[in-house]
mmCIF file of N, CA and C in Angstrom:
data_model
loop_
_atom_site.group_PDB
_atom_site.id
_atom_site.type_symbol
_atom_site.label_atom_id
_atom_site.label_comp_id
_atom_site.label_asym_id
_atom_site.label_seq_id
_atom_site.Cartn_x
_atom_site.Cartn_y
_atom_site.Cartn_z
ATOM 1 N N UNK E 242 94.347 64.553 110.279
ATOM 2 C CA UNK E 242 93.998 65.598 109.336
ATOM 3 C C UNK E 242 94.782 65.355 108.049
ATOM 4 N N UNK E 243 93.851 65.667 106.955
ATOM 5 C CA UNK E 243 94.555 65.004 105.269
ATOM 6 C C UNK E 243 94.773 66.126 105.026
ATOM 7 N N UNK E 244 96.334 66.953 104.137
ATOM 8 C CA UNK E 244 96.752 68.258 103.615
ATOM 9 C C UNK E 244 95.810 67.511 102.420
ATOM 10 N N UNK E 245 94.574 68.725 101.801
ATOM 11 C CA UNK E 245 94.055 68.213 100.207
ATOM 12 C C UNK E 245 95.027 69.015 99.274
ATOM 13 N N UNK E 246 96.350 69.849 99.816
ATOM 14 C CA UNK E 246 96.763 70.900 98.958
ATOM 15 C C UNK E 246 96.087 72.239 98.666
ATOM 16 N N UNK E 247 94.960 71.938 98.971
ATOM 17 C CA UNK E 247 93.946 73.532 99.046
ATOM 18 C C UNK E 247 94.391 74.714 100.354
ATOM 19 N N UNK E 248 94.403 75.545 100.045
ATOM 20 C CA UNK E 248 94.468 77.036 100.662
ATOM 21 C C UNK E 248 93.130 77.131 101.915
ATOM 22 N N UNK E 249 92.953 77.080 102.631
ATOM 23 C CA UNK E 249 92.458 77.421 103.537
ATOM 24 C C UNK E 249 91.692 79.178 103.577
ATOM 25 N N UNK E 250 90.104 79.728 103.160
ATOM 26 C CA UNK E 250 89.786 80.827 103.039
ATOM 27 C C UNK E 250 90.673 81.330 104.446
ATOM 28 N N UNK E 251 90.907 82.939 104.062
ATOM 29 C CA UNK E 251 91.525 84.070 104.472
ATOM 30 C C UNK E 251 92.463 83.876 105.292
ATOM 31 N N UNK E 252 93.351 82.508 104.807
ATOM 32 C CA UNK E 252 94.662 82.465 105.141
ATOM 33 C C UNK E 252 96.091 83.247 104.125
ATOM 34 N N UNK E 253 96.835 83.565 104.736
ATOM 35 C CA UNK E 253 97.850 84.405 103.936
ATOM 36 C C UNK E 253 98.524 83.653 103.821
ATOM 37 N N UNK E 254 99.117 83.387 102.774
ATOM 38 C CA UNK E 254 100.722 82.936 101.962
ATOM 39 C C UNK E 254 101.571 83.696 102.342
ATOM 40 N N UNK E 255 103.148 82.991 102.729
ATOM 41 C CA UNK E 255 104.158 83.303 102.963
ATOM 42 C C UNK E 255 104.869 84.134 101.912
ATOM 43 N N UNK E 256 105.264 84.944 102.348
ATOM 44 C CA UNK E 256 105.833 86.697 101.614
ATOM 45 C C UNK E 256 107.202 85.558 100.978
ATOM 46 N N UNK E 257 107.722 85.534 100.083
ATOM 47 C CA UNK E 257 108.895 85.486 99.651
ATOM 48 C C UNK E 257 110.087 85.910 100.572
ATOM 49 N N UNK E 258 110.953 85.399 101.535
ATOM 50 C CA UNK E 258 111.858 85.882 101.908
ATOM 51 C C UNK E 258 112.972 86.996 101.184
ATOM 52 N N UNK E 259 113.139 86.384 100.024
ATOM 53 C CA UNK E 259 113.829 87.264 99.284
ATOM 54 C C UNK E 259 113.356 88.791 98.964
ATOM 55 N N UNK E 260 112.407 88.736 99.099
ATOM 56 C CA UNK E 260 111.433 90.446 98.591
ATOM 57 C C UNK E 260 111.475 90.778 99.971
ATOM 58 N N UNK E 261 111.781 92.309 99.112
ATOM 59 C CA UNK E 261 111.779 93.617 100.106
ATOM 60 C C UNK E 261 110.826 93.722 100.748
ATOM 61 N N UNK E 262 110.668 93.818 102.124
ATOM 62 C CA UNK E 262 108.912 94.492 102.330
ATOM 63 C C UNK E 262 108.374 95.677 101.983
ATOM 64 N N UNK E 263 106.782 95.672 101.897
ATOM 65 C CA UNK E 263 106.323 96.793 101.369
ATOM 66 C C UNK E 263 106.260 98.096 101.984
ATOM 67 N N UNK E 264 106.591 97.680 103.297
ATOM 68 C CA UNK E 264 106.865 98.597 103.878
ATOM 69 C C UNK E 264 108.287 99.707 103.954
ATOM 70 N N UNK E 265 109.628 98.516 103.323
ATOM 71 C CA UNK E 265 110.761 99.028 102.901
ATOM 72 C C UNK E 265 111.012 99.928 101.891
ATOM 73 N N UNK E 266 110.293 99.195 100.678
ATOM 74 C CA UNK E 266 109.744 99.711 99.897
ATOM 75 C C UNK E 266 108.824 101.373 99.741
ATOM 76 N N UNK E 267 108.336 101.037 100.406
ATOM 77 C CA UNK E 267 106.921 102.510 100.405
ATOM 78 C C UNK E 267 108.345 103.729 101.036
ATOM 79 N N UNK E 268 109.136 103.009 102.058
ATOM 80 C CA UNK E 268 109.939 104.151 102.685
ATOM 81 C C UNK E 268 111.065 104.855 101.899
ATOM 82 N N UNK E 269 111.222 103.617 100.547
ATOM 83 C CA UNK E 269 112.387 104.280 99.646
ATOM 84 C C UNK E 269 111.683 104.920 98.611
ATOM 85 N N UNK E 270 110.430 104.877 98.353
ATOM 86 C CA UNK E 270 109.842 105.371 97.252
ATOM 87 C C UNK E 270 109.197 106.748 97.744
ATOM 88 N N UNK E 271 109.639 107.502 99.048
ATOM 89 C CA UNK E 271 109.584 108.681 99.440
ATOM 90 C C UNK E 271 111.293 109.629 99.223
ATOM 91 N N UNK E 272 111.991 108.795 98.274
ATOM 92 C CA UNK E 272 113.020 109.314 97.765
ATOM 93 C C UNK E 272 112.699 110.300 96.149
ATOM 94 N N UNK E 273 111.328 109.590 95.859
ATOM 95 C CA UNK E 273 110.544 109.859 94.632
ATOM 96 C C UNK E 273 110.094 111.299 94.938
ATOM 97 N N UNK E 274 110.780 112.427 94.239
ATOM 98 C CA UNK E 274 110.075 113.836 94.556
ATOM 99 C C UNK E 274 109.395 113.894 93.391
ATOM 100 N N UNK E 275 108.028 114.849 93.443
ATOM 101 C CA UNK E 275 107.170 115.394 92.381
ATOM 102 C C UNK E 275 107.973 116.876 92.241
ATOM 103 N N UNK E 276 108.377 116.776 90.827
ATOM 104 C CA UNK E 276 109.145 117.636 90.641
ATOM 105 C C UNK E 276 108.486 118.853 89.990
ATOM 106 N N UNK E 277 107.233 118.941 90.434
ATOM 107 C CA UNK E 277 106.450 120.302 90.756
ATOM 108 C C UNK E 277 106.069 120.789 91.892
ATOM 109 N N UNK E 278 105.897 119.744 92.709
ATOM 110 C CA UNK E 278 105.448 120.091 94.140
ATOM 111 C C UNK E 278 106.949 120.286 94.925
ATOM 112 N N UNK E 279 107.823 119.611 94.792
ATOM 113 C CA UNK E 279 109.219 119.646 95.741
ATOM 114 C C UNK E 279 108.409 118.506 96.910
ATOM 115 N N UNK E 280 107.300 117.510 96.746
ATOM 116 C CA UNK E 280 107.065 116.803 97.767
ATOM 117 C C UNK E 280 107.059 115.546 97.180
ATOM 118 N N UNK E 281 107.447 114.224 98.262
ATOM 119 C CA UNK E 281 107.550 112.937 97.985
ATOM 120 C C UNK E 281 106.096 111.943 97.653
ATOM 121 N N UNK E 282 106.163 111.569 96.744
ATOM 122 C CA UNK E 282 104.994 110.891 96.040
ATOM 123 C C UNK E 282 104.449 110.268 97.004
ATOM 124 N N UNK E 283 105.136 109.465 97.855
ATOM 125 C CA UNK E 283 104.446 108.660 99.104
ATOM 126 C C UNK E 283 103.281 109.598 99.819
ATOM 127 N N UNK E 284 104.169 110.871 100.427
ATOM 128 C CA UNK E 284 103.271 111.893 101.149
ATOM 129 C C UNK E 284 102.045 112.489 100.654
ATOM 130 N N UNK E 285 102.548 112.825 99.141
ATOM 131 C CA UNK E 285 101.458 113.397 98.475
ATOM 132 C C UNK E 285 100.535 112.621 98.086
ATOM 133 N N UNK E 286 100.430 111.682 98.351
ATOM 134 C CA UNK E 286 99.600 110.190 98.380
ATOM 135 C C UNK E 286 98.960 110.025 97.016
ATOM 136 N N UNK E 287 99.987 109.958 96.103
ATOM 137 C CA UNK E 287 100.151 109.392 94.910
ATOM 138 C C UNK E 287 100.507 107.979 94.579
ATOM 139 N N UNK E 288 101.303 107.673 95.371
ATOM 140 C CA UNK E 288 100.724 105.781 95.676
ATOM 141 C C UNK E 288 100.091 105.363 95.772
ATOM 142 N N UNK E 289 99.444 104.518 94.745
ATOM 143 C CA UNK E 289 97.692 104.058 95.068
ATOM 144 C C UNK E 289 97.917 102.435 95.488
ATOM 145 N N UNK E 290 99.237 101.870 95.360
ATOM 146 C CA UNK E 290 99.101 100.357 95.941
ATOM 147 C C UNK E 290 100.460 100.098 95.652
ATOM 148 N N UNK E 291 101.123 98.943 96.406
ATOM 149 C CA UNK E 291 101.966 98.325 96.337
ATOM 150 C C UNK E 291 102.276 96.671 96.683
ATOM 151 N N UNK E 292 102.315 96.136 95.328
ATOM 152 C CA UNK E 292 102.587 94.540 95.382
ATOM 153 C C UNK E 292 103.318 94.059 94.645
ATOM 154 N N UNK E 293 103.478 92.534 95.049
ATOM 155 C CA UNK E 293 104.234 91.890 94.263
ATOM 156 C C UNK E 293 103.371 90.886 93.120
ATOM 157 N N UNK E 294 103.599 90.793 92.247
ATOM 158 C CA UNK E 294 103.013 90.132 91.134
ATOM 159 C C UNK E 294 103.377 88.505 91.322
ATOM 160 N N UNK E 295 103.291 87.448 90.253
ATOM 161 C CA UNK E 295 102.972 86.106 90.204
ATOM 162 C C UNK E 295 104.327 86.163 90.236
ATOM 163 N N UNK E 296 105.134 86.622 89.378
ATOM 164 C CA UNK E 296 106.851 86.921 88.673
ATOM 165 C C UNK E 296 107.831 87.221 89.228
ATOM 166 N N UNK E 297 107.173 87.846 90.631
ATOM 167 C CA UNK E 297 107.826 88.254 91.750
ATOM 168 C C UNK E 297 108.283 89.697 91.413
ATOM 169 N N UNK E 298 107.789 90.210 90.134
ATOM 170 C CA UNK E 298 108.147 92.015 90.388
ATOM 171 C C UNK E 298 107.275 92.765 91.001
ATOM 172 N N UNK E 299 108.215 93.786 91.874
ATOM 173 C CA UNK E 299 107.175 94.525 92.163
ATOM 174 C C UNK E 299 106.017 95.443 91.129
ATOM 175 N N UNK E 300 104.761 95.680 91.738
ATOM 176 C CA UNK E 300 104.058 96.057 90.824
ATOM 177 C C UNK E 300 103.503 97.670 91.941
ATOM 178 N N UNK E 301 103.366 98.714 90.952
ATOM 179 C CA UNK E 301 103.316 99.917 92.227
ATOM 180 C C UNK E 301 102.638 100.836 91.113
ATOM 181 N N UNK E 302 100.911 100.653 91.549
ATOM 182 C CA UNK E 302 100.125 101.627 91.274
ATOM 183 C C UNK E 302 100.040 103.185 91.582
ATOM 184 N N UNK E 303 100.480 104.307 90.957
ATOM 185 C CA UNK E 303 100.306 105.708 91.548
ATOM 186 C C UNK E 303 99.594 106.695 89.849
ATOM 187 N N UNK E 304 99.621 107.129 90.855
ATOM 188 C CA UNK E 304 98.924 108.389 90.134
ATOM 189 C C UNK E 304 99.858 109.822 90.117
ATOM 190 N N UNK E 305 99.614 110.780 88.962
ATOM 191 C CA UNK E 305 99.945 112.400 89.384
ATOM 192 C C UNK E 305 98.832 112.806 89.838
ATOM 193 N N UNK E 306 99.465 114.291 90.201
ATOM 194 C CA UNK E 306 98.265 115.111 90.548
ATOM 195 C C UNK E 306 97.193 115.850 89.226
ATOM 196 N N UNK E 307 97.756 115.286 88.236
ATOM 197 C CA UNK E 307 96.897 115.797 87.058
ATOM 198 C C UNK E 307 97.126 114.679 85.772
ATOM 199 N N UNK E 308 96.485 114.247 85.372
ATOM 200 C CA UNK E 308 96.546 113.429 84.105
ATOM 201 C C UNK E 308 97.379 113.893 82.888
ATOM 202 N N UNK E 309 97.396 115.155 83.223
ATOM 203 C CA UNK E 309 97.973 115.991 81.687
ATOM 204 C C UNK E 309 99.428 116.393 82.168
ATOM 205 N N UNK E 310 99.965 115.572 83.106
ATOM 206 C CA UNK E 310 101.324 116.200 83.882
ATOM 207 C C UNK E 310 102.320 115.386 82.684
ATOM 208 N N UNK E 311 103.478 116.319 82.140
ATOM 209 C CA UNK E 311 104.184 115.732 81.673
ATOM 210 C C UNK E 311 105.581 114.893 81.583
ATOM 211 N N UNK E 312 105.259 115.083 83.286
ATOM 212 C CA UNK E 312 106.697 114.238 84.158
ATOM 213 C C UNK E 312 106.762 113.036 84.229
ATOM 214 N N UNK E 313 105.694 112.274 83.730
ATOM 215 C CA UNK E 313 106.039 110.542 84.479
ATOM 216 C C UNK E 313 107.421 110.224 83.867
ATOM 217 N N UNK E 314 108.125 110.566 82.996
ATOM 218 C CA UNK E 314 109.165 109.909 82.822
ATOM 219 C C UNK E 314 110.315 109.964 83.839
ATOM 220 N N UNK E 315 110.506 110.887 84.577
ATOM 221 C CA UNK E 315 111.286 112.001 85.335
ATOM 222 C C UNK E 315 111.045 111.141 86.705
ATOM 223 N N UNK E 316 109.705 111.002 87.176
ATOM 224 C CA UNK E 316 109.103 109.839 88.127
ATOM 225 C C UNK E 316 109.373 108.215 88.023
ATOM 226 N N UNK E 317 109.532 108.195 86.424
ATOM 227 C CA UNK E 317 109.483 106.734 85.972
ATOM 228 C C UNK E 317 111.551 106.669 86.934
ATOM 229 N N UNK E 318 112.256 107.781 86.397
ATOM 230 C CA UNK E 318 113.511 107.443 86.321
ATOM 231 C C UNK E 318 113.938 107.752 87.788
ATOM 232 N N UNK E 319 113.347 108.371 88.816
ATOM 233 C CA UNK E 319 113.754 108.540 90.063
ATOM 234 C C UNK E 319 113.334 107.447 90.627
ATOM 235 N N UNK E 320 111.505 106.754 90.419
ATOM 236 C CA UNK E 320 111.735 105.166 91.087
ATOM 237 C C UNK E 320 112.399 104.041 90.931
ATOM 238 N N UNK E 321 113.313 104.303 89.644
ATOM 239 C CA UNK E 321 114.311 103.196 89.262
ATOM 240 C C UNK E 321 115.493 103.552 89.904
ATOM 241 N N UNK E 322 115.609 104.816 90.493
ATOM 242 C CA UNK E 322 116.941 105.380 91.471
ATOM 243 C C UNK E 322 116.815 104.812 92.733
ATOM 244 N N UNK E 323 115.581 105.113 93.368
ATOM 245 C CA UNK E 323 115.094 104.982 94.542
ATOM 246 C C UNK E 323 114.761 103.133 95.071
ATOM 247 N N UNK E 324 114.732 102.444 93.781
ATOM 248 C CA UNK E 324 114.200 101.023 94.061
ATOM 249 C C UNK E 324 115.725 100.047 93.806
ATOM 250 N N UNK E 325 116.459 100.725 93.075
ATOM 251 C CA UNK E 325 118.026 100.094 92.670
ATOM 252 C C UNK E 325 118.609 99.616 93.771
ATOM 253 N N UNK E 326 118.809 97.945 93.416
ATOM 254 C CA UNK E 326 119.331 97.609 95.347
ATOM 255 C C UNK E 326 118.086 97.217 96.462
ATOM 256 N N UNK E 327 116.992 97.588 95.785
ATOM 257 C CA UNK E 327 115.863 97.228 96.761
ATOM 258 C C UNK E 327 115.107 96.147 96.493
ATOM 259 N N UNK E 328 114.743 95.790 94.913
ATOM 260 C CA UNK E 328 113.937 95.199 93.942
ATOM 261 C C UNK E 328 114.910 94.569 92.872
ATOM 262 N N UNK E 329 114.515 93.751 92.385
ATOM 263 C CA UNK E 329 115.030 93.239 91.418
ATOM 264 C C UNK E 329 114.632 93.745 90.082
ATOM 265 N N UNK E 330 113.040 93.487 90.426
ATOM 266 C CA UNK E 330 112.398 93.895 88.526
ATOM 267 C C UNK E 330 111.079 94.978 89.396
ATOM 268 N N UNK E 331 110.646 95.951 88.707
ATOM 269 C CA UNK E 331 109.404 96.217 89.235
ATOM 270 C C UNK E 331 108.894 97.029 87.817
ATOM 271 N N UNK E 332 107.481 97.118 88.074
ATOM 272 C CA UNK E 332 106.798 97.955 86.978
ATOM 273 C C UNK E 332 105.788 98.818 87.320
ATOM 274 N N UNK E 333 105.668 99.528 87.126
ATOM 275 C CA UNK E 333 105.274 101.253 87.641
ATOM 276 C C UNK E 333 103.269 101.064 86.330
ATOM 277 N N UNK E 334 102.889 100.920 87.491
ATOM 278 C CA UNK E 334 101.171 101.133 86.536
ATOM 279 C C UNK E 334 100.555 102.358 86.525
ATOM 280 N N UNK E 335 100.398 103.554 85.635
ATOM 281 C CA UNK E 335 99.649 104.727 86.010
ATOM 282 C C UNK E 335 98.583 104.486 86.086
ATOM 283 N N UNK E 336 98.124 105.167 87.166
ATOM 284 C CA UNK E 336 96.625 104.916 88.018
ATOM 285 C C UNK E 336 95.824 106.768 87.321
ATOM 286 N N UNK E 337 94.471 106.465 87.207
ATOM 287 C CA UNK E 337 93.388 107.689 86.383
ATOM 288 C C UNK E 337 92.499 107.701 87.869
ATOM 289 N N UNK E 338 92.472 106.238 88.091
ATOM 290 C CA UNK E 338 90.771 106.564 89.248
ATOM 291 C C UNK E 338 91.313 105.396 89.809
ATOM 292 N N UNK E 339 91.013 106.186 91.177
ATOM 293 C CA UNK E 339 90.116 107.405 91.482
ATOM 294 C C UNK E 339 90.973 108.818 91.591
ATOM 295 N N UNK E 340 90.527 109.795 91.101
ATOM 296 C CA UNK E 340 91.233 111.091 90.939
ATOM 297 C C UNK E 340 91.923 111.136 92.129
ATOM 298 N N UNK E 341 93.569 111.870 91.676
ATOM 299 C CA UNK E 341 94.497 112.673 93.276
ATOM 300 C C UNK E 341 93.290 113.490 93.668
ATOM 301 N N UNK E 342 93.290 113.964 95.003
ATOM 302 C CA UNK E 342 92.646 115.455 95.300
ATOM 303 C C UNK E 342 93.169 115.346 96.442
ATOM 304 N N UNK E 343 93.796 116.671 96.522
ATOM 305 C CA UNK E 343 94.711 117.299 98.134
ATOM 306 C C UNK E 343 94.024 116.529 99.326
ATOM 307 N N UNK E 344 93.196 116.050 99.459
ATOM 308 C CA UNK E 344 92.782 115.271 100.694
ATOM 309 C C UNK E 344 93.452 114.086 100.999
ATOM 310 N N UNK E 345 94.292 113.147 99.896
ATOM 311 C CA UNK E 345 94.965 112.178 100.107
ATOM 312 C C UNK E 345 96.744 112.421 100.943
ATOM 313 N N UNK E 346 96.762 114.027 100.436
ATOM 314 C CA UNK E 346 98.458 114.154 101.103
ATOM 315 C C UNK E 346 98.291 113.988 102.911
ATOM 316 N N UNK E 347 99.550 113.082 103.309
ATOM 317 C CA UNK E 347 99.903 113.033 104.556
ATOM 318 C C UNK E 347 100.149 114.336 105.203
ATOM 319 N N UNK E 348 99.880 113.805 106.722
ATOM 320 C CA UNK E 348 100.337 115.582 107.355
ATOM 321 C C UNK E 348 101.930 115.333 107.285
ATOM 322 N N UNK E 349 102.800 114.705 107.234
ATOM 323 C CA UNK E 349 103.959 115.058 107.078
ATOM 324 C C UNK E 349 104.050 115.826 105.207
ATOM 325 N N UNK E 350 103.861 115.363 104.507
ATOM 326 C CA UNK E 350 103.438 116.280 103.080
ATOM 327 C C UNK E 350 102.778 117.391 103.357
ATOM 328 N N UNK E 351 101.734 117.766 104.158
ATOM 329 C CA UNK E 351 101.344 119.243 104.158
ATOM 330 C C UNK E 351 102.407 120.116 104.851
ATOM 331 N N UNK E 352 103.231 119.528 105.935
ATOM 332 C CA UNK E 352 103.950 120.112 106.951
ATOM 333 C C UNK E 352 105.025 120.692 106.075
ATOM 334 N N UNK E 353 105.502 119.318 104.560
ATOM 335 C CA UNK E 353 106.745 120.118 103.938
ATOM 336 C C UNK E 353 106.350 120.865 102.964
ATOM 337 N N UNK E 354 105.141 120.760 102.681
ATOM 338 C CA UNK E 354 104.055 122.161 101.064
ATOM 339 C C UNK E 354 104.572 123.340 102.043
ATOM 340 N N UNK E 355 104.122 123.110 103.381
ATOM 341 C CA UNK E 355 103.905 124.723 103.907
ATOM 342 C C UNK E 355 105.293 125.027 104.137
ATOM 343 N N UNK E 356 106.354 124.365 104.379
ATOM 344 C CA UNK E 356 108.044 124.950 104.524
ATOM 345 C C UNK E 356 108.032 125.330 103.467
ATOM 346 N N UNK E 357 107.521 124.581 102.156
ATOM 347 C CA UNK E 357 107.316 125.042 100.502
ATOM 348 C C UNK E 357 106.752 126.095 99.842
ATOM 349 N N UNK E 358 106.264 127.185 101.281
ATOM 350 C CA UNK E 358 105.624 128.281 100.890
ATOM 351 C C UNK E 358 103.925 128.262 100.411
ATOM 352 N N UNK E 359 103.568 126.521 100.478
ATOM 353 C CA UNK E 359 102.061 126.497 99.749
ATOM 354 C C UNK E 359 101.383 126.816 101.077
ATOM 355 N N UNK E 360 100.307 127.174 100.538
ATOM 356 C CA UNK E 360 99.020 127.496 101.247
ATOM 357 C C UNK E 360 98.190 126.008 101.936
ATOM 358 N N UNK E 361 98.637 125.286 102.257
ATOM 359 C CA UNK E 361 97.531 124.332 102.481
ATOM 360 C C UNK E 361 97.100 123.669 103.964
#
């Protein structure tokens, strides 16, 4: 058998040893509170993706629960709390679409709305 250097269809490439997994990752970025809801962005399923780019930064698509929210900075500065020590470089993409709507929060997120007094 000749290596041609070609990739083989729907074979996966080896993760970078050095990078966090995304799974490490997703678990520290539930340190990220929405500081209207009192709930973690992960739960409230405002994470719309998580990868690593060509550059090796992480790259981490989310969304608010409203377009007109005027916190991303507040979000911008708790995932740089929450990723410090985890990541080296990462960059935060705001996601429009497909719209939040309460159907995306985890039942552990509804379980802490309702300790939160919400209705849901």
């Amino acid at each position: 058998m000749t290596d041609t250097g070609t990739t083989e269809p729907n074979q996966v490439e080896p993760v970078n040893p050095a990078q966090t997994s995304l799974e490490d990752v997703e678990e520290a970025l539930k340190d990220v509170i929405d500081p209207e809801l009192g709930v973690n962005v992960v739960d409230l399923g405002l994470l719309y993706g998580l990868r690593y780019g060509d550059d090796g930064a992480l790259l981490i698509d989310m969304t608010l629960t409203t377009a007109a929210c005027p916190l991303t900075d507040v979000i911008e500065e708790q995932t740089g709390q929450a990723l410090d020590g985890i990541v080296d470089e990462w960059r935060l993409n705001w996601v429009w679409m497909p719209p939040w709507g309460p159907e995306r929060i985890t039942e552990d997120g509804r379980d802490q709305m309702r300790a939160l007094g919400f209705n849901i």
